[in-house]
Amino acid sequence: MGNETLLADKMNTLNRMTLLRIKELHKDMEYRYYIESFGCQMNSHDSERIAGMLEEAGYIKAAVKEEADIILFNTCCVREHAELRVFGNVGALRELKEKKPTLIIGVCGCMTQQEEVAKRLFKRFRFVDIVFGTHQLTQFPSMLESVLHGERVLNIDGAENVPEGIPIKRDGVFSTNVNIMFGCNNFCSYCIVPYVRGRERSRSHINIINEVEELANQGFIEITLLGQNVNSYRSPDSDVTFPQLLRMLNEINGIKRIRFMTSHPKDLSSELIDAMAECGKVCKHIHLPVQSGSNRILEKMNRRYTREKYLSLVEALRDRVKGVEISTDIIVGFPGETREDFEQTLSLVETVGFSTAYTFMYSPRKGTVAAKMDGMIDPSEKKRRLLELNELEAHILKKNNVKFIGSVGDVLVEGYDERDGDIWLRGKLSNFKAVYFKGSSDMVGRLIKVEIIDTTNNSLIGRVVQ
Ligand code: SAH
Ligand code: SF4
Ligand code: F3S
């Protein structure tokens, strides 16, 4: 057992004792929690860990904020808009606290890992009881205990760790997320994530395999492996790489689908493409953020690949992984982006034909390299470029969707709506395309064979194949 694991074990024992003390304190009444996630899948998955700890302390999930005895906001700061949303939402809790003074309010996550922001929030909102960042998750039980004893807690210290062994209360019942690594070393010049999530650290492949086996036993059939750059995963025990990990997970009985995100183009290896092609459970979809189609801008972004390299990866993927779909992230209006640079992005989008493009206006983040660059683009120009790009993507998507008509594939059904007396199921193909089709509610959580018969603007319409 490595030192890390021993330390984690010791911490978990202490935490469990603290959670039991809180449970004892609360034994005469029901206490409820409400957690809202403002960020990415990593952020939601951290919320599932906090929920796991709260449930171990005897709390139960509240359906709405108004019912809760503790409210936690798990924040994001990747763009300015995300931060402003949190400040607005926290402000709106004042009224609830006035009505119920025993209510505990906490703010955590990436935004409050930034010292200055955490302090500002703590000072401005006196009714907030706990503020902590991303590295203090393992200290949550003791922070909560202090608050229950009447203290206010601001805690943004704490080493970057690999949080093993924390109980997790998962939102899903057949599909769920599994962290394979934490942090990021890439320092793309626009991005705050490495500053608020710390350096890259991978989990042991043994712990990951154990977790996925356990999930399979609990009935989960789809897992999504999470990391800021899964392609640079390396097990600390034995140098197991990401493609090797995929091959190991592919052998686990009960698991039917394996997804992963995110992949950085600079680290996408041909071993990974082989693993995607050869592992039956690994889905035929890759999220491969390109960010820009202009080499000049890619260099300023510190992405460490060129447009040509990206296009050659797309070609290799399509060549070797039959039926693969590629989605992406794109930033418009990066400092110094000219009309010509932007047109390079448009032409790349046209060439590749992404299945989905998540598009963003560049948002300066304090402390990053790009925030100090010359040539900031006017917000109205950024908006114009975003609209133009979105229009093009919508047009391409509509055109590309037609190629699926007549194809047959398995859809993992996520849920349904009732419309005009019919049950309309929704779910995803292996390639991550969304499909809607008529069926019965007992199909939720199962893989159903569907033929695509029509398309809408964003998704596909199918019918069950008997
Ligand atoms: N690790 C992942 C995700 C990072 S955040 C990756 O490397 O792709 C998700 C997306 O947010 C990024 O891909 C990028 O497109 C966008 N993003 C990050 N920082 C941004 C900023 N300052 N302004 C606008 N978009 C940003
Ligand atoms: Fe941010 Fe780049 Fe790391 Fe992704 S790879 S989290 S964009 S620094
Ligand atoms: Fe995710 Fe936002 Fe943090 S995108 S990693 S929650 S800054």
Short mmCIF file of C-alpha atoms and ligand atoms in Angstrom, two decimals:
data_model
loop_
_atom_site.label_atom_id
_atom_site.label_comp_id
_atom_site.label_asym_id
_atom_site.label_seq_id
_atom_site.Cartn_x
_atom_site.Cartn_y
_atom_site.Cartn_z
CA MET A 1 0.00 0.00 0.00
CA GLY A 2 1.47 3.40 -0.97
CA ASN A 3 1.76 6.36 1.39
CA GLU A 4 -1.10 8.12 -0.43
CA THR A 5 -3.44 5.20 0.21
CA LEU A 6 -2.45 4.94 3.86
CA LEU A 7 -3.07 8.65 4.35
CA ALA A 8 -6.41 8.43 2.56
CA ASP A 9 -7.41 5.47 4.75
CA LYS A 10 -6.55 7.37 7.93
CA MET A 11 -8.44 10.45 6.72
CA ASN A 12 -11.46 8.37 5.77
CA THR A 13 -11.60 6.71 9.18
CA LEU A 14 -11.49 10.11 10.89
CA ASN A 15 -14.13 11.45 8.52
CA ARG A 16 -16.41 8.49 9.11
CA MET A 17 -16.17 9.09 12.86
CA THR A 18 -17.03 12.77 12.38
CA LEU A 19 -19.99 11.92 10.15
CA LEU A 20 -21.27 9.46 12.76
CA ARG A 21 -21.00 12.14 15.47
CA ILE A 22 -23.10 14.47 13.28
CA LYS A 23 -25.63 11.70 12.72
CA GLU A 24 -25.88 11.20 16.47
CA LEU A 25 -26.37 14.95 16.97
CA HIS A 26 -29.26 14.89 14.47
CA LYS A 27 -30.89 11.68 15.59
CA ASP A 28 -34.16 13.20 16.83
CA MET A 29 -35.16 14.88 13.57
CA GLU A 30 -34.90 14.55 9.80
CA TYR A 31 -32.36 16.87 8.19
CA ARG A 32 -32.30 17.58 4.47
CA TYR A 33 -29.63 18.72 2.02
CA TYR A 34 -29.79 20.52 -1.32
CA ILE A 35 -26.76 20.76 -3.60
CA GLU A 36 -26.63 22.71 -6.85
CA SER A 37 -23.78 22.22 -9.34
CA PHE A 38 -22.84 25.11 -11.59
CA GLY A 39 -20.02 23.53 -13.59
CA CYS A 40 -18.85 20.59 -15.66
CA GLN A 41 -19.21 16.85 -15.03
CA MET A 42 -16.25 16.91 -12.62
CA ASN A 43 -18.11 19.52 -10.64
CA SER A 44 -21.34 17.48 -10.56
CA HIS A 45 -19.36 14.40 -9.58
CA ASP A 46 -17.79 16.29 -6.65
CA SER A 47 -21.34 17.19 -5.61
CA GLU A 48 -22.14 13.47 -5.58
CA ARG A 49 -19.25 13.03 -3.12
CA ILE A 50 -20.55 15.79 -0.85
CA ALA A 51 -24.01 14.20 -1.04
CA GLY A 52 -22.43 10.85 -0.12
CA MET A 53 -20.85 12.35 3.00
CA LEU A 54 -24.07 14.13 3.98
CA GLU A 55 -26.08 10.92 3.61
CA GLU A 56 -23.57 9.13 5.81
CA ALA A 57 -24.19 11.86 8.38
CA GLY A 58 -27.91 11.04 8.23
CA TYR A 59 -29.12 13.83 5.93
CA ILE A 60 -31.67 13.06 3.23
CA LYS A 61 -32.03 14.78 -0.14
CA ALA A 62 -34.43 17.73 -0.29
CA ALA A 63 -36.63 18.07 -3.37
CA VAL A 64 -36.42 21.89 -3.30
CA LYS A 65 -34.16 24.50 -1.65
CA GLU A 66 -36.97 25.68 0.59
CA GLU A 67 -37.11 22.29 2.36
CA ALA A 68 -33.38 22.08 3.04
CA ASP A 69 -31.44 22.43 6.30
CA ILE A 70 -28.19 22.76 4.40
CA ILE A 71 -27.77 24.30 0.93
CA LEU A 72 -24.50 23.99 -0.95
CA PHE A 73 -23.56 25.69 -4.21
CA ASN A 74 -20.75 23.91 -6.05
CA THR A 75 -19.37 26.63 -8.30
CA CYS A 76 -17.54 27.03 -11.63
CA CYS A 77 -15.33 29.89 -12.82
CA VAL A 78 -14.38 28.83 -16.32
CA ARG A 79 -16.06 31.93 -17.76
CA GLU A 80 -17.12 35.20 -16.15
CA HIS A 81 -20.77 34.44 -16.72
CA ALA A 82 -20.51 31.34 -14.50
CA GLU A 83 -19.16 33.43 -11.61
CA LEU A 84 -21.77 36.15 -11.94
CA ARG A 85 -24.51 33.52 -11.86
CA VAL A 86 -23.19 32.20 -8.54
CA PHE A 87 -23.01 35.62 -6.91
CA GLY A 88 -26.61 36.28 -7.99
CA ASN A 89 -27.84 32.92 -6.73
CA VAL A 90 -26.06 33.19 -3.37
CA GLY A 91 -27.51 36.67 -2.83
CA ALA A 92 -30.98 35.23 -3.38
CA LEU A 93 -30.52 32.83 -0.42
CA ARG A 94 -30.53 35.68 2.12
CA GLU A 95 -34.30 35.57 2.34
CA LEU A 96 -34.36 31.83 3.08
CA LYS A 97 -31.81 32.27 5.84
CA GLU A 98 -33.86 35.08 7.38
CA LYS A 99 -36.91 32.80 7.47
CA LYS A 100 -34.93 29.86 8.87
CA PRO A 101 -31.88 31.03 10.85
CA THR A 102 -30.67 27.44 11.46
CA LEU A 103 -30.24 26.93 7.71
CA ILE A 104 -26.60 26.21 6.80
CA ILE A 105 -25.38 27.76 3.56
CA GLY A 106 -22.15 26.71 1.86
CA VAL A 107 -20.32 27.72 -1.31
CA CYS A 108 -17.57 25.49 -2.69
CA GLY A 109 -15.85 24.40 -5.90
CA CYS A 110 -13.61 25.99 -8.49
CA MET A 111 -14.72 29.60 -8.03
CA THR A 112 -14.00 29.55 -4.31
CA GLN A 113 -10.64 27.84 -4.79
CA GLN A 114 -9.52 31.34 -5.90
CA GLU A 115 -8.40 32.96 -2.66
CA GLU A 116 -9.46 36.49 -3.51
CA VAL A 117 -12.93 35.46 -4.69
CA ALA A 118 -13.49 33.18 -1.67
CA LYS A 119 -12.56 35.98 0.74
CA ARG A 120 -14.73 38.51 -1.10
CA LEU A 121 -17.72 36.17 -1.03
CA PHE A 122 -17.22 35.30 2.65
CA LYS A 123 -17.07 38.98 3.57
CA ARG A 124 -19.94 40.13 1.40
CA PHE A 125 -22.44 37.43 2.34
CA ARG A 126 -22.38 37.22 6.13
CA PHE A 127 -25.14 34.62 6.07
CA VAL A 128 -22.92 32.11 4.26
CA ASP A 129 -21.54 29.61 6.81
CA ILE A 130 -18.97 27.59 4.85
CA VAL A 131 -16.73 28.54 1.95
CA PHE A 132 -14.18 26.08 0.59
CA GLY A 133 -12.43 25.18 -2.66
CA THR A 134 -11.74 22.04 -4.66
CA HIS A 135 -8.86 20.72 -2.55
CA GLN A 136 -10.80 20.59 0.73
CA LEU A 137 -13.41 18.00 -0.15
CA THR A 138 -11.89 15.49 2.25
CA GLN A 139 -12.14 18.05 5.06
CA PHE A 140 -15.86 18.59 4.56
CA PRO A 141 -17.00 16.51 7.58
CA SER A 142 -14.90 18.48 10.07
CA MET A 143 -15.91 21.81 8.50
CA LEU A 144 -19.56 20.85 8.80
CA GLU A 145 -19.08 19.84 12.42
CA SER A 146 -17.52 23.24 13.22
CA VAL A 147 -20.46 25.02 11.59
CA LEU A 148 -22.93 22.91 13.59
CA HIS A 149 -21.11 24.19 16.66
CA GLY A 150 -21.76 27.76 15.61
CA GLU A 151 -18.62 28.71 13.68
CA ARG A 152 -18.26 30.28 10.23
CA VAL A 153 -15.64 28.49 8.15
CA LEU A 154 -13.50 29.80 5.27
CA ASN A 155 -11.08 27.12 4.14
CA ILE A 156 -9.08 27.26 0.95
CA ASP A 157 -5.90 25.64 2.26
CA GLY A 158 -5.15 22.02 1.79
CA ALA A 159 -2.97 19.94 -0.44
CA GLU A 160 -4.01 18.75 -3.88
CA ASN A 161 -4.98 15.15 -3.29
CA VAL A 162 -6.61 12.17 -4.92
CA PRO A 163 -9.83 11.77 -2.95
CA GLU A 164 -10.16 7.98 -2.59
CA GLY A 165 -12.74 6.27 -0.45
CA ILE A 166 -15.21 9.14 -0.02
CA PRO A 167 -18.79 7.80 -0.11
CA ILE A 168 -20.57 8.78 -3.34
CA LYS A 169 -24.32 9.29 -3.69
CA ARG A 170 -24.77 8.88 -7.44
CA ASP A 171 -27.55 10.73 -9.29
CA GLY A 172 -27.98 8.03 -11.93
CA VAL A 173 -29.00 4.39 -11.59
CA PHE A 174 -27.71 2.89 -14.86
CA SER A 175 -25.21 5.50 -16.08
CA THR A 176 -22.59 7.27 -13.97
CA ASN A 177 -19.23 9.05 -13.89
CA VAL A 178 -15.90 7.73 -12.66
CA ASN A 179 -12.94 10.06 -12.08
CA ILE A 180 -9.72 8.65 -13.44
CA MET A 181 -7.63 11.74 -12.81
CA PHE A 182 -7.72 15.19 -11.27
CA GLY A 183 -6.16 18.52 -12.22
CA CYS A 184 -4.45 19.68 -15.40
CA ASN A 185 -0.89 20.51 -16.46
CA ASN A 186 -1.61 22.02 -19.84
CA PHE A 187 -2.04 25.69 -19.03
CA CYS A 188 -3.90 26.66 -22.17
CA SER A 189 -3.40 30.40 -22.01
CA TYR A 190 -7.11 31.25 -21.61
CA CYS A 191 -7.96 28.63 -19.01
CA ILE A 192 -8.38 28.92 -15.24
CA VAL A 193 -8.80 25.18 -14.60
CA PRO A 194 -5.12 24.36 -13.83
CA TYR A 195 -5.14 27.15 -11.21
CA VAL A 196 -8.26 25.94 -9.42
CA ARG A 197 -7.89 22.18 -9.87
CA GLY A 198 -4.15 21.90 -9.35
CA ARG A 199 -1.58 19.66 -11.04
CA GLU A 200 -2.49 16.54 -12.90
CA ARG A 201 -2.79 13.40 -10.75
CA SER A 202 -4.06 10.03 -11.88
CA ARG A 203 -5.85 7.46 -9.73
CA SER A 204 -4.46 3.98 -9.44
CA HIS A 205 -5.88 1.73 -12.16
CA ILE A 206 -6.60 -0.85 -9.48
CA ASN A 207 -8.87 1.55 -7.61
CA ILE A 208 -10.60 2.50 -10.87
CA ILE A 209 -11.19 -1.15 -11.85
CA ASN A 210 -12.51 -1.94 -8.35
CA GLU A 211 -14.89 1.01 -8.53
CA VAL A 212 -16.20 0.03 -11.98
CA GLU A 213 -16.65 -3.63 -10.90
CA GLU A 214 -18.61 -2.43 -7.89
CA LEU A 215 -20.75 -0.21 -10.15
CA ALA A 216 -21.44 -3.16 -12.46
CA ASN A 217 -22.56 -5.17 -9.41
CA GLN A 218 -24.93 -2.36 -8.49
CA GLY A 219 -26.51 -2.52 -11.95
CA PHE A 220 -24.80 0.36 -13.75
CA ILE A 221 -24.30 -0.38 -17.47
CA GLU A 222 -22.68 2.85 -18.72
CA ILE A 223 -19.71 4.64 -17.23
CA THR A 224 -18.06 7.89 -18.28
CA LEU A 225 -14.41 8.23 -17.33
CA LEU A 226 -13.61 11.79 -16.30
CA GLY A 227 -10.42 13.81 -16.49
CA GLN A 228 -9.38 17.20 -17.91
CA ASN A 229 -7.12 15.35 -20.32
CA VAL A 230 -7.72 11.61 -20.10
CA ASN A 231 -5.13 10.92 -22.82
CA SER A 232 -2.32 11.71 -20.40
CA TYR A 233 -3.61 9.27 -17.75
CA ARG A 234 -0.83 7.18 -16.18
CA SER A 235 -1.51 4.86 -13.27
CA PRO A 236 0.84 5.78 -10.41
CA ASP A 237 1.37 2.09 -9.56
CA SER A 238 2.51 0.69 -12.83
CA ASP A 239 2.47 3.13 -15.71
CA VAL A 240 -0.78 1.74 -17.12
CA THR A 241 -1.76 4.15 -19.93
CA PHE A 242 -5.23 5.32 -20.88
CA PRO A 243 -5.66 2.91 -23.85
CA GLN A 244 -4.52 0.05 -21.58
CA LEU A 245 -7.01 1.13 -18.92
CA LEU A 246 -9.79 1.12 -21.53
CA ARG A 247 -8.89 -2.44 -22.52
CA MET A 248 -9.02 -3.56 -18.88
CA LEU A 249 -12.38 -1.91 -18.25
CA ASN A 250 -13.71 -3.40 -21.48
CA GLU A 251 -13.42 -6.84 -19.82
CA ILE A 252 -15.70 -6.04 -16.86
CA ASN A 253 -18.92 -8.06 -16.98
CA GLY A 254 -22.14 -6.09 -16.73
CA ILE A 255 -20.71 -2.84 -18.08
CA LYS A 256 -22.03 -2.30 -21.60
CA ARG A 257 -20.80 1.16 -22.51
CA ILE A 258 -17.64 3.08 -21.72
CA ARG A 259 -17.34 6.78 -22.49
CA PHE A 260 -14.60 9.23 -21.62
CA MET A 261 -13.88 12.94 -21.63
CA THR A 262 -11.97 15.09 -22.33
CA SER A 263 -9.27 14.26 -24.89
CA HIS A 264 -6.56 16.76 -25.73
CA PRO A 265 -5.54 16.52 -29.41
CA LYS A 266 -1.85 16.87 -28.57
CA ASP A 267 -1.97 13.61 -26.56
CA LEU A 268 -4.30 11.53 -28.73
CA SER A 269 -2.22 8.45 -29.50
CA SER A 270 -2.67 5.83 -32.17
CA GLU A 271 -2.89 3.29 -29.31
CA LEU A 272 -6.03 5.09 -28.15
CA ILE A 273 -7.50 5.01 -31.65
CA ASP A 274 -6.74 1.25 -31.78
CA ALA A 275 -8.37 0.71 -28.37
CA MET A 276 -11.48 2.61 -29.53
CA ALA A 277 -11.63 0.52 -32.67
CA GLU A 278 -11.09 -2.83 -30.93
CA CYS A 279 -12.99 -2.54 -27.64
CA GLY A 280 -16.64 -3.36 -28.21
CA LYS A 281 -17.87 -1.47 -25.15
CA VAL A 282 -15.96 1.74 -25.84
CA CYS A 283 -18.41 4.11 -27.49
CA LYS A 284 -17.86 5.41 -30.99
CA HIS A 285 -17.63 9.01 -29.90
CA ILE A 286 -14.82 11.31 -28.96
CA HIS A 287 -15.00 14.81 -27.54
CA LEU A 288 -11.93 16.48 -29.02
CA PRO A 289 -11.86 20.22 -28.35
CA VAL A 290 -10.21 22.10 -31.22
CA GLN A 291 -10.71 25.63 -29.78
CA SER A 292 -9.67 27.38 -33.03
CA GLY A 293 -8.97 26.60 -36.68
CA SER A 294 -6.14 29.13 -36.98
CA ASN A 295 -2.57 28.07 -36.30
CA ARG A 296 -1.68 31.58 -35.16
CA ILE A 297 -4.41 31.52 -32.50
CA LEU A 298 -3.74 27.89 -31.51
CA GLU A 299 -0.17 28.90 -30.76
CA LYS A 300 -1.26 31.89 -28.68
CA MET A 301 -3.64 29.55 -26.85
CA ASN A 302 -0.69 27.25 -26.05
CA ARG A 303 -2.58 24.26 -27.44
CA ARG A 304 0.55 22.64 -28.90
CA TYR A 305 -0.99 21.25 -32.10
CA THR A 306 -1.72 22.71 -35.51
CA ARG A 307 -4.83 22.76 -37.64
CA GLU A 308 -3.14 20.20 -39.92
CA LYS A 309 -2.36 17.87 -37.00
CA TYR A 310 -5.96 18.12 -35.80
CA LEU A 311 -7.32 17.31 -39.25
CA SER A 312 -5.00 14.32 -39.54
CA LEU A 313 -6.29 13.00 -36.20
CA VAL A 314 -9.86 13.34 -37.45
CA GLU A 315 -8.91 11.41 -40.55
CA ALA A 316 -7.20 8.63 -38.57
CA LEU A 317 -10.19 8.35 -36.21
CA ARG A 318 -12.68 8.12 -39.08
CA ASP A 319 -10.47 5.69 -40.90
CA ARG A 320 -10.05 3.25 -38.03
CA VAL A 321 -13.07 3.67 -35.74
CA LYS A 322 -16.08 2.76 -37.87
CA GLY A 323 -18.99 5.16 -37.39
CA VAL A 324 -17.15 7.45 -34.96
CA GLU A 325 -18.64 10.89 -34.29
CA ILE A 326 -16.52 13.80 -33.13
CA SER A 327 -17.70 16.68 -30.96
CA THR A 328 -15.70 19.73 -29.98
CA ASP A 329 -15.32 22.98 -28.05
CA ILE A 330 -14.56 26.26 -29.81
CA ILE A 331 -13.66 29.69 -28.47
CA VAL A 332 -14.33 32.78 -30.58
CA GLY A 333 -12.85 36.23 -30.03
CA PHE A 334 -9.60 35.12 -28.41
CA PRO A 335 -7.27 38.18 -28.03
CA GLY A 336 -5.92 39.18 -31.44
CA GLU A 337 -8.29 36.92 -33.41
CA THR A 338 -8.72 38.57 -36.82
CA ARG A 339 -11.55 38.03 -39.26
CA GLU A 340 -9.15 35.80 -41.19
CA ASP A 341 -8.37 33.67 -38.12
CA PHE A 342 -12.08 33.33 -37.45
CA GLU A 343 -12.69 32.27 -41.04
CA GLN A 344 -10.11 29.52 -40.52
CA THR A 345 -12.28 28.27 -37.66
CA LEU A 346 -15.38 28.38 -39.87
CA SER A 347 -13.62 26.44 -42.60
CA LEU A 348 -12.36 23.82 -40.13
CA VAL A 349 -15.89 23.35 -38.80
CA GLU A 350 -17.09 22.88 -42.36
CA THR A 351 -14.32 20.40 -43.18
CA VAL A 352 -14.75 18.24 -40.09
CA GLY A 353 -18.54 18.22 -39.69
CA PHE A 354 -18.69 17.92 -35.90
CA SER A 355 -21.63 16.08 -34.36
CA THR A 356 -21.82 18.82 -31.71
CA ALA A 357 -19.81 21.98 -31.19
CA TYR A 358 -19.94 23.73 -27.81
CA THR A 359 -19.09 27.31 -28.69
CA PHE A 360 -17.96 30.05 -26.33
CA MET A 361 -17.03 33.72 -26.46
CA TYR A 362 -13.57 34.23 -24.99
CA SER A 363 -13.87 35.37 -21.39
CA PRO A 364 -10.74 36.85 -19.74
CA ARG A 365 -9.87 35.01 -16.51
CA LYS A 366 -7.70 36.81 -13.98
CA GLY A 367 -4.33 35.16 -13.48
CA THR A 368 -4.20 33.47 -16.90
CA VAL A 369 -1.68 34.43 -19.60
CA ALA A 370 -4.30 35.41 -22.20
CA ALA A 371 -5.97 37.89 -19.85
CA LYS A 372 -2.86 40.08 -20.19
CA MET A 373 -2.60 39.82 -23.98
CA ASP A 374 -3.09 42.72 -26.36
CA GLY A 375 -5.89 42.86 -28.88
CA MET A 376 -8.99 42.17 -26.76
CA ILE A 377 -11.95 41.78 -29.07
CA ASP A 378 -14.99 43.96 -28.63
CA PRO A 379 -17.87 42.04 -26.95
CA SER A 380 -20.29 42.90 -29.75
CA GLU A 381 -17.84 41.49 -32.32
CA LYS A 382 -17.39 38.33 -30.22
CA LYS A 383 -21.15 37.92 -30.17
CA ARG A 384 -21.39 38.38 -33.96
CA ARG A 385 -18.74 35.71 -34.50
CA LEU A 386 -20.44 33.34 -32.09
CA LEU A 387 -23.76 33.73 -33.90
CA GLU A 388 -22.13 33.21 -37.28
CA LEU A 389 -20.35 30.08 -36.07
CA ASN A 390 -23.51 28.70 -34.44
CA GLU A 391 -25.48 29.30 -37.63
CA LEU A 392 -22.92 27.40 -39.67
CA GLU A 393 -22.81 24.54 -37.14
CA ALA A 394 -26.62 24.28 -37.11
CA HIS A 395 -26.67 24.12 -40.90
CA ILE A 396 -23.97 21.41 -41.01
CA LEU A 397 -25.67 19.41 -38.28
CA LYS A 398 -28.97 19.40 -40.13
CA LYS A 399 -27.25 18.28 -43.32
CA ASN A 400 -25.20 15.57 -41.56
CA ASN A 401 -28.14 14.16 -39.62
CA VAL A 402 -29.72 12.98 -42.87
CA LYS A 403 -26.93 10.42 -43.33
CA PHE A 404 -28.24 8.47 -40.32
CA ILE A 405 -31.65 7.78 -41.87
CA GLY A 406 -32.03 4.05 -42.44
CA SER A 407 -29.24 3.10 -40.01
CA VAL A 408 -29.88 0.80 -37.04
CA GLY A 409 -28.20 1.13 -33.64
CA ASP A 410 -28.59 0.53 -29.91
CA VAL A 411 -30.01 3.43 -27.91
CA LEU A 412 -29.45 3.60 -24.15
CA VAL A 413 -32.78 5.03 -22.99
CA GLU A 414 -32.41 7.87 -20.46
CA GLY A 415 -36.01 8.88 -19.89
CA TYR A 416 -39.33 9.69 -21.50
CA ASP A 417 -42.06 12.29 -22.00
CA GLU A 418 -45.74 11.66 -22.58
CA ARG A 419 -47.13 13.48 -25.61
CA ASP A 420 -50.65 13.06 -27.00
CA GLY A 421 -51.04 9.74 -25.23
CA ASP A 422 -47.74 8.36 -26.56
CA ILE A 423 -44.59 7.57 -24.59
CA TRP A 424 -41.64 9.28 -26.31
CA LEU A 425 -38.36 7.83 -25.14
CA ARG A 426 -35.08 9.70 -25.36
CA GLY A 427 -31.59 8.28 -25.28
CA LYS A 428 -28.23 8.10 -27.00
CA LEU A 429 -26.58 5.99 -29.63
CA SER A 430 -23.02 4.77 -29.06
CA ASN A 431 -21.87 7.78 -31.13
CA PHE A 432 -23.61 10.14 -28.61
CA LYS A 433 -26.31 11.25 -31.05
CA ALA A 434 -29.61 11.88 -29.27
CA VAL A 435 -32.55 9.79 -30.51
CA TYR A 436 -36.29 10.08 -29.78
CA PHE A 437 -38.70 7.22 -30.43
CA LYS A 438 -42.06 5.85 -29.33
CA GLY A 439 -42.04 2.94 -26.90
CA SER A 440 -42.90 1.96 -23.36
CA SER A 441 -41.68 3.33 -20.04
CA ASP A 442 -40.07 0.00 -19.04
CA MET A 443 -37.44 0.62 -21.73
CA VAL A 444 -35.74 3.29 -19.57
CA GLY A 445 -32.25 2.17 -18.53
CA ARG A 446 -32.04 -0.46 -21.28
CA LEU A 447 -30.30 -0.72 -24.64
CA ILE A 448 -32.98 -0.81 -27.34
CA LYS A 449 -32.38 -1.48 -31.04
CA VAL A 450 -33.72 1.43 -33.04
CA GLU A 451 -33.89 2.32 -36.73
CA ILE A 452 -33.49 6.00 -37.59
CA ILE A 453 -36.42 7.17 -39.72
CA ASP A 454 -36.31 10.97 -39.53
CA THR A 455 -34.37 13.95 -38.17
CA THR A 456 -35.10 17.19 -36.35
CA ASN A 457 -32.72 20.16 -36.16
CA ASN A 458 -30.49 18.61 -33.50
CA SER A 459 -31.55 15.03 -33.05
CA LEU A 460 -32.77 11.86 -34.68
CA ILE A 461 -36.17 10.21 -34.70
CA GLY A 462 -36.30 6.44 -34.64
CA ARG A 463 -38.54 3.41 -34.30
CA VAL A 464 -38.02 0.23 -32.35
CA VAL A 465 -36.70 -2.68 -34.39
CA GLN A 466 -38.37 -5.90 -33.27
N1 SAH B 1 -10.23 20.05 -20.06
C1 SAH B 1 -11.21 20.24 -20.99
C2 SAH B 1 -12.31 21.22 -20.63
C3 SAH B 1 -11.95 22.56 -20.16
S1 SAH B 1 -13.20 23.71 -19.85
C4 SAH B 1 -10.51 20.55 -22.27
O1 SAH B 1 -9.34 20.71 -22.31
O2 SAH B 1 -11.14 20.61 -23.28
C5 SAH B 1 -14.34 23.47 -21.18
C6 SAH B 1 -14.25 24.43 -22.31
O3 SAH B 1 -14.46 25.75 -21.87
C7 SAH B 1 -12.91 24.49 -23.00
O4 SAH B 1 -12.73 23.45 -23.89
C8 SAH B 1 -12.96 25.83 -23.68
O5 SAH B 1 -13.53 25.73 -24.96
C9 SAH B 1 -13.88 26.64 -22.79
N2 SAH B 1 -13.13 27.67 -22.06
C10 SAH B 1 -12.18 27.50 -21.14
N3 SAH B 1 -11.71 28.70 -20.69
C11 SAH B 1 -12.41 29.65 -21.37
C12 SAH B 1 -12.38 31.08 -21.38
N4 SAH B 1 -11.55 31.76 -20.62
N5 SAH B 1 -13.25 31.72 -22.19
C13 SAH B 1 -14.12 31.04 -22.98
N6 SAH B 1 -14.17 29.70 -23.03
C14 SAH B 1 -13.33 29.00 -22.23
FE1 SF4 B 2 -8.05 24.07 -19.50
FE2 SF4 B 2 -6.45 23.35 -21.45
FE3 SF4 B 2 -6.40 22.02 -19.15
FE4 SF4 B 2 -8.49 21.80 -20.76
S1 SF4 B 2 -6.41 21.13 -21.25
S2 SF4 B 2 -8.53 22.13 -18.57
S3 SF4 B 2 -8.64 23.83 -21.67
S4 SF4 B 2 -5.79 24.14 -19.47
FE1 F3S B 3 -15.36 22.38 -14.35
FE2 F3S B 3 -15.86 24.94 -14.19
FE3 F3S B 3 -14.16 23.86 -12.55
S1 F3S B 3 -15.69 23.78 -16.04
S2 F3S B 3 -13.27 22.12 -13.61
S3 F3S B 3 -16.34 23.44 -12.67
S4 F3S B 3 -13.96 25.83 -13.50
#
